[in-house]
PDB file of C-alpha atoms in Angstrom:
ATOM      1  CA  UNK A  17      90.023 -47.686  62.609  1.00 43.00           C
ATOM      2  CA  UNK A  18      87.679 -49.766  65.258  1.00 39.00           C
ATOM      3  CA  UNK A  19      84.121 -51.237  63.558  1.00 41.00           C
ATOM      4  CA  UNK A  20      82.145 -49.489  65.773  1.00 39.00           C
ATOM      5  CA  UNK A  21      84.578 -45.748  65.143  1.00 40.00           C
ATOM      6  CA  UNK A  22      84.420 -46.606  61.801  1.00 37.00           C
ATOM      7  CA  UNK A  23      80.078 -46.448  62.048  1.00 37.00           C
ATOM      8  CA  UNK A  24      80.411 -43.410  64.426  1.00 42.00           C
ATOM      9  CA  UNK A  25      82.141 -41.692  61.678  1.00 40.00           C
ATOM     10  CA  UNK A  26      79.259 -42.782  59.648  1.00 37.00           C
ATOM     11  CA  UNK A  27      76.815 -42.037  61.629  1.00 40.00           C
ATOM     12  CA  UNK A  28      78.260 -38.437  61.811  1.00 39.00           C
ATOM     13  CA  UNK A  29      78.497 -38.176  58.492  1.00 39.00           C
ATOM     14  CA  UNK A  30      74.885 -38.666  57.833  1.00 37.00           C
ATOM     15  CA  UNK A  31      73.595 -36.125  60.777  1.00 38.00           C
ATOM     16  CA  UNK A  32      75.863 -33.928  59.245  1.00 38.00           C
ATOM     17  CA  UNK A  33      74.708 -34.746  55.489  1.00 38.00           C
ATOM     18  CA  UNK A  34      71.147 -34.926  56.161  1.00 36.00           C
ATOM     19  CA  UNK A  35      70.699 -31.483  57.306  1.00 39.00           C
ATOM     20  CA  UNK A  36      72.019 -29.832  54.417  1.00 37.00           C
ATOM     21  CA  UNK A  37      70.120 -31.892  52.233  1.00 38.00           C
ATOM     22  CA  UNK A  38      66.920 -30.814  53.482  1.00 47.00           C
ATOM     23  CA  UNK A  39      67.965 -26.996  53.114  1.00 69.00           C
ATOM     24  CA  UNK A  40      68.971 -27.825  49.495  1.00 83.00           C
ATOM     25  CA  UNK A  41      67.872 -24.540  47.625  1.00 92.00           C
ATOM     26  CA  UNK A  42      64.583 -25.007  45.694  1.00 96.00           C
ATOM     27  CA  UNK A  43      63.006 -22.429  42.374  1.00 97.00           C
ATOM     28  CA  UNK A  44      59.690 -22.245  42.119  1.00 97.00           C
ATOM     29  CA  UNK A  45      56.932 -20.966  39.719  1.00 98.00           C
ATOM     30  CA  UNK A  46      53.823 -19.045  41.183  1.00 98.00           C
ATOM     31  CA  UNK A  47      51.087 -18.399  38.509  1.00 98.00           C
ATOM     32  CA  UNK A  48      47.656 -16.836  39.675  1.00 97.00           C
ATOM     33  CA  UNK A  49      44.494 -16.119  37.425  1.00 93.00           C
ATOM     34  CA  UNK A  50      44.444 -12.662  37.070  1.00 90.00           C
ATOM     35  CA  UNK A  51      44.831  -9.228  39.082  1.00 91.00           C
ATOM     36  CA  UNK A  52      41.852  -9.041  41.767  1.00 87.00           C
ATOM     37  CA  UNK A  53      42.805  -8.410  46.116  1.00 86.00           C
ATOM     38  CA  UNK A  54      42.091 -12.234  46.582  1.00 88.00           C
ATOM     39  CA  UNK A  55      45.365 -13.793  44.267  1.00 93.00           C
ATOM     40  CA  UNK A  56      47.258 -10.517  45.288  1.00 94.00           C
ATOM     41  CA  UNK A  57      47.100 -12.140  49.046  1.00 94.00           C
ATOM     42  CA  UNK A  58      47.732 -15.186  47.960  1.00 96.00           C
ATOM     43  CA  UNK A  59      51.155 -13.821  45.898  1.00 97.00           C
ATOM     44  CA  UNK A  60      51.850 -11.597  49.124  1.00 97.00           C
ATOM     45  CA  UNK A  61      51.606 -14.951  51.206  1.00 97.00           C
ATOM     46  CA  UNK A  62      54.080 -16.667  48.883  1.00 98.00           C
ATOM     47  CA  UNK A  63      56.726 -13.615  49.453  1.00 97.00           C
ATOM     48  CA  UNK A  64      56.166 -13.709  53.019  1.00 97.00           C
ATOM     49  CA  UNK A  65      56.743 -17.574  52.631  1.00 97.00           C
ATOM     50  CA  UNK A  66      59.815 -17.623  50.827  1.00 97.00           C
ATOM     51  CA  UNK A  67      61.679 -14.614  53.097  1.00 96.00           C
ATOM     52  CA  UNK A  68      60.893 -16.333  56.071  1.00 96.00           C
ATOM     53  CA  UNK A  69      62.671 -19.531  54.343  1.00 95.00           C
ATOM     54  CA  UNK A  70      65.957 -18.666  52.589  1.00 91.00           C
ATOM     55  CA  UNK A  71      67.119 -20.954  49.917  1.00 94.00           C
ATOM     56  CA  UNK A  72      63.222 -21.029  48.417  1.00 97.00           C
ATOM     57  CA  UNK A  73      63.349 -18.725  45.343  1.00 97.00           C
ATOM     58  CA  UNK A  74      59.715 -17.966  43.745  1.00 98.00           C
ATOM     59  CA  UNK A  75      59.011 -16.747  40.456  1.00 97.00           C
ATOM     60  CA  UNK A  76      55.707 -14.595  39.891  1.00 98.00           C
ATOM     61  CA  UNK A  77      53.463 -14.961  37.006  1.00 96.00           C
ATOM     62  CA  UNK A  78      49.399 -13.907  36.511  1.00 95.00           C
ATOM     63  CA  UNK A  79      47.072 -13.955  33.724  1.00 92.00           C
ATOM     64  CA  UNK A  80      44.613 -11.066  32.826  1.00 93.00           C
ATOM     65  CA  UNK A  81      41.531 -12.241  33.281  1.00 89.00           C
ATOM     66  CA  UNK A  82      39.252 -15.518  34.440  1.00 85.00           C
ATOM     67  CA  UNK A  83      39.331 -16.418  30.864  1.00 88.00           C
ATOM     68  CA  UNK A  84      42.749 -15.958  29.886  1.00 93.00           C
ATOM     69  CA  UNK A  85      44.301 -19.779  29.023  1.00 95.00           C
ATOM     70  CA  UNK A  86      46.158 -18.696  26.608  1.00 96.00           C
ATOM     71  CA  UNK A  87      48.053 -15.973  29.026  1.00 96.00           C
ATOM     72  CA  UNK A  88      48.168 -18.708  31.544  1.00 96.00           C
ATOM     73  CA  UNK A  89      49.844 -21.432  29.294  1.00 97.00           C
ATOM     74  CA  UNK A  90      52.311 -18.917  28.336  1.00 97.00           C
ATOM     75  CA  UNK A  91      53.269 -18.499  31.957  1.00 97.00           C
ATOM     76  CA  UNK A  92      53.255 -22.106  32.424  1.00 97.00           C
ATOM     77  CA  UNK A  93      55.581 -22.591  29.563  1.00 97.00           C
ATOM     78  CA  UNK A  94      57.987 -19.899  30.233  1.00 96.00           C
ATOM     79  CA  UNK A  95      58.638 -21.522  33.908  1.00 96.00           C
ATOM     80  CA  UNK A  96      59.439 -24.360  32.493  1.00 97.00           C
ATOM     81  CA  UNK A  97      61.902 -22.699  30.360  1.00 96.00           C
ATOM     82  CA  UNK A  98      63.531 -20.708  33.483  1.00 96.00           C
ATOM     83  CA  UNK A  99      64.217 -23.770  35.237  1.00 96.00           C
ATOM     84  CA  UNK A 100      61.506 -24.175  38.298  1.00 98.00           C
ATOM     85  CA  UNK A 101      61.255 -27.103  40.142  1.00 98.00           C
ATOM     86  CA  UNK A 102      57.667 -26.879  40.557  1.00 98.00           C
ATOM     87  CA  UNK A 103      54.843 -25.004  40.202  1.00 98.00           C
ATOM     88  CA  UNK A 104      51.974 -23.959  42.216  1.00 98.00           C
ATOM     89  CA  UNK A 105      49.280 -22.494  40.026  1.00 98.00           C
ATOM     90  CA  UNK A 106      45.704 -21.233  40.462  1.00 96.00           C
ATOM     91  CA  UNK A 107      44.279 -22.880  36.915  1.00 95.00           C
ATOM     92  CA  UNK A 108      42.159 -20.934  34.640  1.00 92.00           C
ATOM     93  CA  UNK A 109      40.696 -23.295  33.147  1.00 90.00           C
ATOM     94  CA  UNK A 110      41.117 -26.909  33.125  1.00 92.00           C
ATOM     95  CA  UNK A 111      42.529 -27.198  29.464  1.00 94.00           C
ATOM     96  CA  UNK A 112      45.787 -25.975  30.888  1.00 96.00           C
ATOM     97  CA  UNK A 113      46.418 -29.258  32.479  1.00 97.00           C
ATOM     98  CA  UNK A 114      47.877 -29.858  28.498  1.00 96.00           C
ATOM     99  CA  UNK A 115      50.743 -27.573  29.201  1.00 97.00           C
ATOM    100  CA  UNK A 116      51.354 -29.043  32.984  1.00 98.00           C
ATOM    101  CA  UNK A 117      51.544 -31.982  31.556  1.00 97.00           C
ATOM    102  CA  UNK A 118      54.874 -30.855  29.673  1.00 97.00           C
ATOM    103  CA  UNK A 119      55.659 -29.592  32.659  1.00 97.00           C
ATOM    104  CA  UNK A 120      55.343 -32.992  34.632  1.00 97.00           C
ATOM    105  CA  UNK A 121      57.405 -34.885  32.292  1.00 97.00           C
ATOM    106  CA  UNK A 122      60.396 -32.401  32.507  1.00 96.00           C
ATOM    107  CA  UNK A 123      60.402 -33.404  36.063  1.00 97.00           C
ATOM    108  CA  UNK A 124      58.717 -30.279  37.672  1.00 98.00           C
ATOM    109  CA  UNK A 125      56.760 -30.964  40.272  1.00 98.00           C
ATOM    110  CA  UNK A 126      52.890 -28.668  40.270  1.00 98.00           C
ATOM    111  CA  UNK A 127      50.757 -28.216  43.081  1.00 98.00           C
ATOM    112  CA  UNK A 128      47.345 -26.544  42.255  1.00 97.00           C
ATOM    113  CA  UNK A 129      45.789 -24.064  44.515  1.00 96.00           C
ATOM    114  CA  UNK A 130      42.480 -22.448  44.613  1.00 90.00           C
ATOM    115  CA  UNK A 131      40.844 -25.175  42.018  1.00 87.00           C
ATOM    116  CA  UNK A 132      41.379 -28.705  40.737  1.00 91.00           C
ATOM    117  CA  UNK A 133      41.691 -30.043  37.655  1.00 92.00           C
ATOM    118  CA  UNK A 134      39.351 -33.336  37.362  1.00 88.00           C
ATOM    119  CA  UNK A 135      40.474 -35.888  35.869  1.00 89.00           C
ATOM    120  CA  UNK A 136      43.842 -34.604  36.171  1.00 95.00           C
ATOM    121  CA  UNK A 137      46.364 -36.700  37.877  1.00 93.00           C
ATOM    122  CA  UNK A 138      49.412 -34.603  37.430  1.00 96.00           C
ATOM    123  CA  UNK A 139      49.371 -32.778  40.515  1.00 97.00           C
ATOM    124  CA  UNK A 140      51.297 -33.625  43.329  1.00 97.00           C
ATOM    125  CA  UNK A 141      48.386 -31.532  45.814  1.00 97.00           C
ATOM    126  CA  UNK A 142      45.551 -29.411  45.630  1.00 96.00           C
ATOM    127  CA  UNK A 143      45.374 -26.580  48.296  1.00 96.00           C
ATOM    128  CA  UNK A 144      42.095 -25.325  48.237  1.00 93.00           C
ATOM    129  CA  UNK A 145      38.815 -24.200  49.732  1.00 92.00           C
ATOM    130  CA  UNK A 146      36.154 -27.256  49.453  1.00 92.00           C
ATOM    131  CA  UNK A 147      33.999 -24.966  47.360  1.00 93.00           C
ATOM    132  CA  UNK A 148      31.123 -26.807  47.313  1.00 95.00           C
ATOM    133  CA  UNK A 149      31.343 -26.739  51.525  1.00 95.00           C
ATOM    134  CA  UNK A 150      31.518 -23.497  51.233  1.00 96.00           C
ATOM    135  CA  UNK A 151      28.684 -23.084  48.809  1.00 97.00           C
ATOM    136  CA  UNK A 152      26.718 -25.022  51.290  1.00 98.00           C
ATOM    137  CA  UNK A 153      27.834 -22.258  54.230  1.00 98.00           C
ATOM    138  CA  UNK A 154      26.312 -19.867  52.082  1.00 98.00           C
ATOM    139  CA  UNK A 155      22.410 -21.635  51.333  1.00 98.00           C
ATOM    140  CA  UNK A 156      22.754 -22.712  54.699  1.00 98.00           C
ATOM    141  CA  UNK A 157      22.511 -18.963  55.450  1.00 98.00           C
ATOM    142  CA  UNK A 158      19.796 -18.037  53.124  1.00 98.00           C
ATOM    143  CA  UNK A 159      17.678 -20.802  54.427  1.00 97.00           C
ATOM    144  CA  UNK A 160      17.429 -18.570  57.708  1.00 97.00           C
ATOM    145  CA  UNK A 161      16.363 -15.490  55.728  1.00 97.00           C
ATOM    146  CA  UNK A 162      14.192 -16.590  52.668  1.00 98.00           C
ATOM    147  CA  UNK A 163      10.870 -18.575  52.417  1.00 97.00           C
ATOM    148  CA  UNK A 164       8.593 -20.707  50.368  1.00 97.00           C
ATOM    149  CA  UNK A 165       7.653 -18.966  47.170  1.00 97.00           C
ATOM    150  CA  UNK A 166      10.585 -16.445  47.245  1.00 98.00           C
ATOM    151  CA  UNK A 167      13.010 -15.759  44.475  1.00 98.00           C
ATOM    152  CA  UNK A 168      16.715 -16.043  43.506  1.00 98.00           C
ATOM    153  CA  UNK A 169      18.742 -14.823  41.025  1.00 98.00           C
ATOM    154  CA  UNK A 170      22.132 -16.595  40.606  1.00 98.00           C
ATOM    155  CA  UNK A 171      25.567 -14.581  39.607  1.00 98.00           C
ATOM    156  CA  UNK A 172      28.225 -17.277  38.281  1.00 97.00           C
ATOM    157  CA  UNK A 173      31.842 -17.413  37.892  1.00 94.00           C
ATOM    158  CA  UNK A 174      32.760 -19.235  34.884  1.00 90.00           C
ATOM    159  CA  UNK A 175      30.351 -22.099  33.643  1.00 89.00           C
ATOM    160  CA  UNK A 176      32.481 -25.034  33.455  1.00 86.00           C
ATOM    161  CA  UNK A 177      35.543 -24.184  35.923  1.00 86.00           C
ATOM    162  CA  UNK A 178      35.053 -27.029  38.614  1.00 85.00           C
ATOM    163  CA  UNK A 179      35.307 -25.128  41.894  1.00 87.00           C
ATOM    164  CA  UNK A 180      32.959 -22.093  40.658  1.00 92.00           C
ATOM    165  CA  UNK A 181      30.480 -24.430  39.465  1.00 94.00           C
ATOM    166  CA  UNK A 182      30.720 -26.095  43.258  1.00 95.00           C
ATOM    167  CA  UNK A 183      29.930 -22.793  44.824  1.00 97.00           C
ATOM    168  CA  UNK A 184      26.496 -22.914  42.974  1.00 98.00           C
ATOM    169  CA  UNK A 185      25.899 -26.417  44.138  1.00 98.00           C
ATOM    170  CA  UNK A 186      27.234 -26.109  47.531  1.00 98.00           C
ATOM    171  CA  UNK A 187      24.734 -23.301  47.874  1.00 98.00           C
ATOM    172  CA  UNK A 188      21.980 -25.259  46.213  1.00 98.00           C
ATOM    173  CA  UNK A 189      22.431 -28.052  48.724  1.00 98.00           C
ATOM    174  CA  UNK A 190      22.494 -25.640  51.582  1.00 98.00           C
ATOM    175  CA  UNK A 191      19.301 -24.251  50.518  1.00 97.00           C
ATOM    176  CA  UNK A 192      17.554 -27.395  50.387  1.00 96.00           C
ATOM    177  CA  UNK A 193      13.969 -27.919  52.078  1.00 95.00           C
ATOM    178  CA  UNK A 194      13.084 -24.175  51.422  1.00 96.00           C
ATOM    179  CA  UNK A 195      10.631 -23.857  48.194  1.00 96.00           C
ATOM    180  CA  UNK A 196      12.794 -21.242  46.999  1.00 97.00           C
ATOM    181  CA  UNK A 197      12.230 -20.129  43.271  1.00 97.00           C
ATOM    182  CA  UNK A 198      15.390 -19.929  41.112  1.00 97.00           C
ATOM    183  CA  UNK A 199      14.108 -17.140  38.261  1.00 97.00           C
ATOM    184  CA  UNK A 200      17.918 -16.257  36.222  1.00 96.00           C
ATOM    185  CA  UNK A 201      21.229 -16.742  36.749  1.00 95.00           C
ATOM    186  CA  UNK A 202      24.125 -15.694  34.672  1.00 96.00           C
ATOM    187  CA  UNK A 203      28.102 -15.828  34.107  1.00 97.00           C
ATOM    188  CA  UNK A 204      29.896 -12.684  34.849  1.00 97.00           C
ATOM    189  CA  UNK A 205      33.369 -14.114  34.459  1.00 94.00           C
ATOM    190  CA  UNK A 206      34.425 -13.295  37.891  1.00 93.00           C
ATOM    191  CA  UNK A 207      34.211  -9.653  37.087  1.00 94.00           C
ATOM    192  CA  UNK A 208      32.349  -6.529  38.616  1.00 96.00           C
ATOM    193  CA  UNK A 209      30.853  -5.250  35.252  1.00 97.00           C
ATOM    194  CA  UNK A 210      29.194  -8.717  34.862  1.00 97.00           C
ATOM    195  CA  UNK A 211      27.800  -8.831  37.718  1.00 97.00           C
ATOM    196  CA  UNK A 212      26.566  -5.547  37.341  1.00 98.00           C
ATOM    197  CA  UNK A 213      25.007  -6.110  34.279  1.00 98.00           C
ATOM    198  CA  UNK A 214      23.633  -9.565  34.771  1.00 98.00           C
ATOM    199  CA  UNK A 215      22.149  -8.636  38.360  1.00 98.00           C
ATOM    200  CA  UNK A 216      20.333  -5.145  36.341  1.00 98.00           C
ATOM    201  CA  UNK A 217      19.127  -7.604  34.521  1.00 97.00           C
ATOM    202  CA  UNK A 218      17.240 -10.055  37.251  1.00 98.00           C
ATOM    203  CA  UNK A 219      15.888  -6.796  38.852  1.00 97.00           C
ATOM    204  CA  UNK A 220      14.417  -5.276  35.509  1.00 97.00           C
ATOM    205  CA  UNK A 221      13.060  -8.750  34.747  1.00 97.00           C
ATOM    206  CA  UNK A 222      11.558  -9.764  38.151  1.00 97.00           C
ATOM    207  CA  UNK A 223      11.081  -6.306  40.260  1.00 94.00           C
ATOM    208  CA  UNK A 224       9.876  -8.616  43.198  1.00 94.00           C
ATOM    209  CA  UNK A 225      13.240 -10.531  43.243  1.00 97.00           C
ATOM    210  CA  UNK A 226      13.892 -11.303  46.198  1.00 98.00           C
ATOM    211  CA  UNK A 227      17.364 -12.563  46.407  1.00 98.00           C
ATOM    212  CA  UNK A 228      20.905 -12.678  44.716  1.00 98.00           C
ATOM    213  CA  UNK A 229      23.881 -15.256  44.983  1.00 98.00           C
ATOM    214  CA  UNK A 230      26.733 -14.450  43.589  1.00 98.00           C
ATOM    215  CA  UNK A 231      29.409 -17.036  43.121  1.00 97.00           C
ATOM    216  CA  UNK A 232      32.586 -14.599  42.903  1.00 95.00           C
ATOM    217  CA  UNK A 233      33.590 -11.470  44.849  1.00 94.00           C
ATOM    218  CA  UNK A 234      33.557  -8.475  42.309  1.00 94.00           C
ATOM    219  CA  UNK A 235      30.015  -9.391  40.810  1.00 97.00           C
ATOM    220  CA  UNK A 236      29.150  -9.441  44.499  1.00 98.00           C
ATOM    221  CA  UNK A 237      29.671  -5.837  44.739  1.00 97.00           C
ATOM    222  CA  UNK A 238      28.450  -5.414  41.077  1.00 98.00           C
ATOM    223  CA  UNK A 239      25.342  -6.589  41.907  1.00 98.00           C
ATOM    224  CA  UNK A 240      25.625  -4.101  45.413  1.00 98.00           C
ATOM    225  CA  UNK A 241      26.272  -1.457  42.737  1.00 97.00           C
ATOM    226  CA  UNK A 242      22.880  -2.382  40.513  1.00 98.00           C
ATOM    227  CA  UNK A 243      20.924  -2.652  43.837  1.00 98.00           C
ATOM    228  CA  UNK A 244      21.349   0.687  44.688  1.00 96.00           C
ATOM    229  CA  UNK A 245      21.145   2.151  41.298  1.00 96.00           C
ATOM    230  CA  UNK A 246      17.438   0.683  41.272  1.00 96.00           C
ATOM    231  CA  UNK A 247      16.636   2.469  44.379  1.00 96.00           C
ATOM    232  CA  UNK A 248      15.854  -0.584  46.032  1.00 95.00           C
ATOM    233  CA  UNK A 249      16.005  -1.154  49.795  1.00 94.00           C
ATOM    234  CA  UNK A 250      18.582  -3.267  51.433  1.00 88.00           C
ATOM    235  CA  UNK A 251      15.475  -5.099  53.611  1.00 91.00           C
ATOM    236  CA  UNK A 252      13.553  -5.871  50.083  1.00 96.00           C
ATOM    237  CA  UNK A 253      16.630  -8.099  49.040  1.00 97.00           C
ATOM    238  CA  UNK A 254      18.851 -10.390  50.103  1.00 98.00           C
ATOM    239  CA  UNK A 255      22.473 -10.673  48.895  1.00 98.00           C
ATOM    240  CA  UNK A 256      24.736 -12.889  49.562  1.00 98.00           C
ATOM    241  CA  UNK A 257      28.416 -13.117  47.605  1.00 98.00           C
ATOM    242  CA  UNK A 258      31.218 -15.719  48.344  1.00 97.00           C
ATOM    243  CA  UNK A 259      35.306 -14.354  48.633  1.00 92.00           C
ATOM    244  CA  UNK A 260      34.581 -11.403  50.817  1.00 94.00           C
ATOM    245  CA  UNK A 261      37.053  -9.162  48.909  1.00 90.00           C
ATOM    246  CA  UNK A 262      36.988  -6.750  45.838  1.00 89.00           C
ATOM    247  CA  UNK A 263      34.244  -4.428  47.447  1.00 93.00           C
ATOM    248  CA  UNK A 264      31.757  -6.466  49.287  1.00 95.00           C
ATOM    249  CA  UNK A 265      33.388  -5.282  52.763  1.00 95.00           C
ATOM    250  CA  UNK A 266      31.919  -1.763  51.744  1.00 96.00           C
ATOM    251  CA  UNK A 267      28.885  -3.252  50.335  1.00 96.00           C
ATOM    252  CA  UNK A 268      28.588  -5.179  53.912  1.00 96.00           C
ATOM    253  CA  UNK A 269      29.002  -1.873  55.552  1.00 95.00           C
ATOM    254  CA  UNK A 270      26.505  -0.297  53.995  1.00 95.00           C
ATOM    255  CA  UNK A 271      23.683  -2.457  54.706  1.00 95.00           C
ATOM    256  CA  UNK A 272      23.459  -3.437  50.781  1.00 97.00           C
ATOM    257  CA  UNK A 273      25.344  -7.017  51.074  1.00 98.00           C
ATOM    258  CA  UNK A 274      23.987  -9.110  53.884  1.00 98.00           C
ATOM    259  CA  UNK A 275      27.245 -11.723  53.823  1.00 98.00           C
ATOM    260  CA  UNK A 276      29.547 -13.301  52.043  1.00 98.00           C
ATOM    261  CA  UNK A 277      31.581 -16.767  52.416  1.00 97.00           C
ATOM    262  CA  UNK A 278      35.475 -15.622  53.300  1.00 95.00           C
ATOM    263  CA  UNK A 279      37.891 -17.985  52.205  1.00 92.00           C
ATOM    264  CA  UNK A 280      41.439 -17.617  53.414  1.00 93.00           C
ATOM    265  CA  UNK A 281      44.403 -17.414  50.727  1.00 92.00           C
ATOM    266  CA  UNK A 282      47.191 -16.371  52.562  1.00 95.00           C
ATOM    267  CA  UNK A 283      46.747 -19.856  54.379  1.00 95.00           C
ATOM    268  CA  UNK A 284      45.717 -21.680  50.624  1.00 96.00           C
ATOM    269  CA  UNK A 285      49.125 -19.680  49.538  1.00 97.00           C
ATOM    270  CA  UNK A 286      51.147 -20.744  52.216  1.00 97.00           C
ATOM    271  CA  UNK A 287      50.230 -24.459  52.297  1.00 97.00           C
ATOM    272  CA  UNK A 288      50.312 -24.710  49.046  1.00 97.00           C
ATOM    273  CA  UNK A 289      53.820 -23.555  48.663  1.00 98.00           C
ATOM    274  CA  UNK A 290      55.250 -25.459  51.337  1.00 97.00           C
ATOM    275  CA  UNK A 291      53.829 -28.377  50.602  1.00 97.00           C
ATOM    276  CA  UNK A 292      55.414 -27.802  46.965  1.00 98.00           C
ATOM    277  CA  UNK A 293      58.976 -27.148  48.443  1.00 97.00           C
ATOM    278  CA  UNK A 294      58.570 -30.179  50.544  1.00 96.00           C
ATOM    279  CA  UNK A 295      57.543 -32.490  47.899  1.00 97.00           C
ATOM    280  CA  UNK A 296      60.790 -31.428  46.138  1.00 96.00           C
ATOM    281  CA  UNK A 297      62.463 -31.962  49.127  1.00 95.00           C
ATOM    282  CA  UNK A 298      61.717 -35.446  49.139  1.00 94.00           C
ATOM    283  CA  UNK A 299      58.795 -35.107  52.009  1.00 95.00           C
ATOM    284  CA  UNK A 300      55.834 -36.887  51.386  1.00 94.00           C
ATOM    285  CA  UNK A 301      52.612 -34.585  51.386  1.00 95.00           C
ATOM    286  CA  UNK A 302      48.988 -34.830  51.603  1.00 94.00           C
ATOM    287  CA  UNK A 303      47.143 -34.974  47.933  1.00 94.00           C
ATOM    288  CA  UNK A 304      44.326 -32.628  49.662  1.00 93.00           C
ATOM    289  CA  UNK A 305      45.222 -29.679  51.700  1.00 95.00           C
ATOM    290  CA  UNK A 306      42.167 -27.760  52.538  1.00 92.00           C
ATOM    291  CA  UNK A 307      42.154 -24.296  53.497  1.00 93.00           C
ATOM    292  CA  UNK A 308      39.080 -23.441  55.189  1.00 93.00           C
ATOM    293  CA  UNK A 309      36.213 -21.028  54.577  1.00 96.00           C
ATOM    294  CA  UNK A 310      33.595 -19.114  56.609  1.00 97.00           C
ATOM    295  CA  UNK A 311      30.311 -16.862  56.662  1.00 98.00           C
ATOM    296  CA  UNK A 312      30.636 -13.407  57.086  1.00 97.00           C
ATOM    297  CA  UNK A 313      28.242 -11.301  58.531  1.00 96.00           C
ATOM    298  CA  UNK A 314      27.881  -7.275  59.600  1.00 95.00           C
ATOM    299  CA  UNK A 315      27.750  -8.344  62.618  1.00 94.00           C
ATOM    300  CA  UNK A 316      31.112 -10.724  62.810  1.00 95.00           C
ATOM    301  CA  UNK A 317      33.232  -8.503  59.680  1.00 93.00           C
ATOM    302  CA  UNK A 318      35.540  -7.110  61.620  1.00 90.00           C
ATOM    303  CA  UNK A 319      37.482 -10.756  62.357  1.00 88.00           C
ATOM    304  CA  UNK A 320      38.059 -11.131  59.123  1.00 85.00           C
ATOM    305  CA  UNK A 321      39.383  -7.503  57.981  1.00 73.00           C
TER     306      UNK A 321
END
């Protein structure tokens, strides 16, 4: 055979190799923190994900609750043992990054969605919501609504978990140049019966309050839920919740909430997946991905239902 055959053969060879390398078939892990609407869109973005691309195969795994590390290492662990290729994860808390760590070294690639873990340098990306920007959307808002002397009442996720802390700071930021009185806040673990305790508790202690930020969906609607227990009227408070999900669209609609910050997981989901598969692929991806949020209003719902 000619030189210049013999390369065309080669050069062949590769177009025809190259392709099939890329389509290579890939298993994944897909842990989320526990069952609320919000990580059920995200998991529902990951199916949609890997039917529209055949060869990716996903795995499913959730905890049970915003506190549940334990749950969540298990999951982690038993990934791992099924053979994944990577992981993209929702932490619970950042003393998982112990168990991705395992993970790492057995040549499994993670990508961690929804919140970082400082400090940790295991990932390969973070697909996420800037939560502190997002915060900010939401004191930006109550800037426009509350005044000098007023007071606010603050419903938070999970002390300590990086991007729920953020939302409190975003908002604190936002809020900035308006003499606004912080009188309580509270954790409520991410959960409706938190934030319907904690916000009962604001309004028994100070009647007059005149505002509520809450840092997670469902205490969102559990503080909707102790608002109207009390009697009060939706124009005596403000209330303002961050996710958009778990029952703030109702509280929205009925004049109770006044808006919310909407993230958007089925795009955190789905660029957090492929930027997984294409990692393992041998792509090179960005270490930040961010997803996006927005402020949602009675008046503007409707885009975002």
């Amino acid at each position: 055979m000619k030189p210049h055959s013999l390369l065309g053969a080669v050069a062949l060879l590769v177009v025809a190799v190259v392709p099939s390398l890329a389509q290579e078939p890939v298993k994944l892990g897909f842990i989320t923190k526990f069952p609320v609407p919000f990580f059920a869109t995200m998991e529902n973005a990951a199916k949609d994900y890997a039917k529209k691309n055949p060869g990716v195969e996903i795995i499913y795994g959730q905890g049970t609750s915003a506190t549940d590390i334990e749950g969540q290492i298990a999951q982690i662990e038993s990934m791992v043992t099924r053979g994944v290729q990577g992981i993209a994860i929702t932490p619970v808390d950042p003393t998982v990054a112990t168990a991705l760590d395992k993970a790492v070294a057995a040549g499994i690639k993670v990508v961690l969605m929804d919140n970082n873990i400082p400090d940790w340098n295991g990932r390969t990306a973070l697909a996420t919501t800037n939560n502190f920007a997002a915060g900010k959307i939401a004191g930006e808002y109550l800037k426009t609504v509350l005044h000098a002397g007023d007071t606010l009442g603050i419903l938070e996720g999970v002390p300590g978990v990086p991007a729920l802390d953020d939302r409190v700071k975003g908002m604190l930021e936002g809020l900035n140049g308006v003499d606004v009185k912080i009188v309580g806040k509270g954790a409520t673990n991410c959960t409706e019966e938190l934030g319907i305790s904690v916000a009962e508790d604001l309004l028994t202690k100070y009647p007059d309050l005149r505002a509520i930020y809450a840092a997670c969906g469902p205490p969102a609607a559990g503080a909707a839920r102790a608002i109207k227990n009390a009697g009060i009227a939706s124009d005596k408070i403000v209330l303002v919740g961050f996710d958009f999900c778990c029952g703030e669209e109702e509280a929205l609609k009925n004049g109770i909430e006044d808006a919310s910050v909407a993230q958007f997981p089925t795009k955190m989901a789905e660029l957090g997946v492929d930027a997984l598969v294409r990692s393992i692929r041998g792509e090179k991806v960005e270490s930040l991905i961010d997803s996006g949020a927005a402020l949602v209003t009675p008046a503007n719902m409707a885009q975002f239902e």
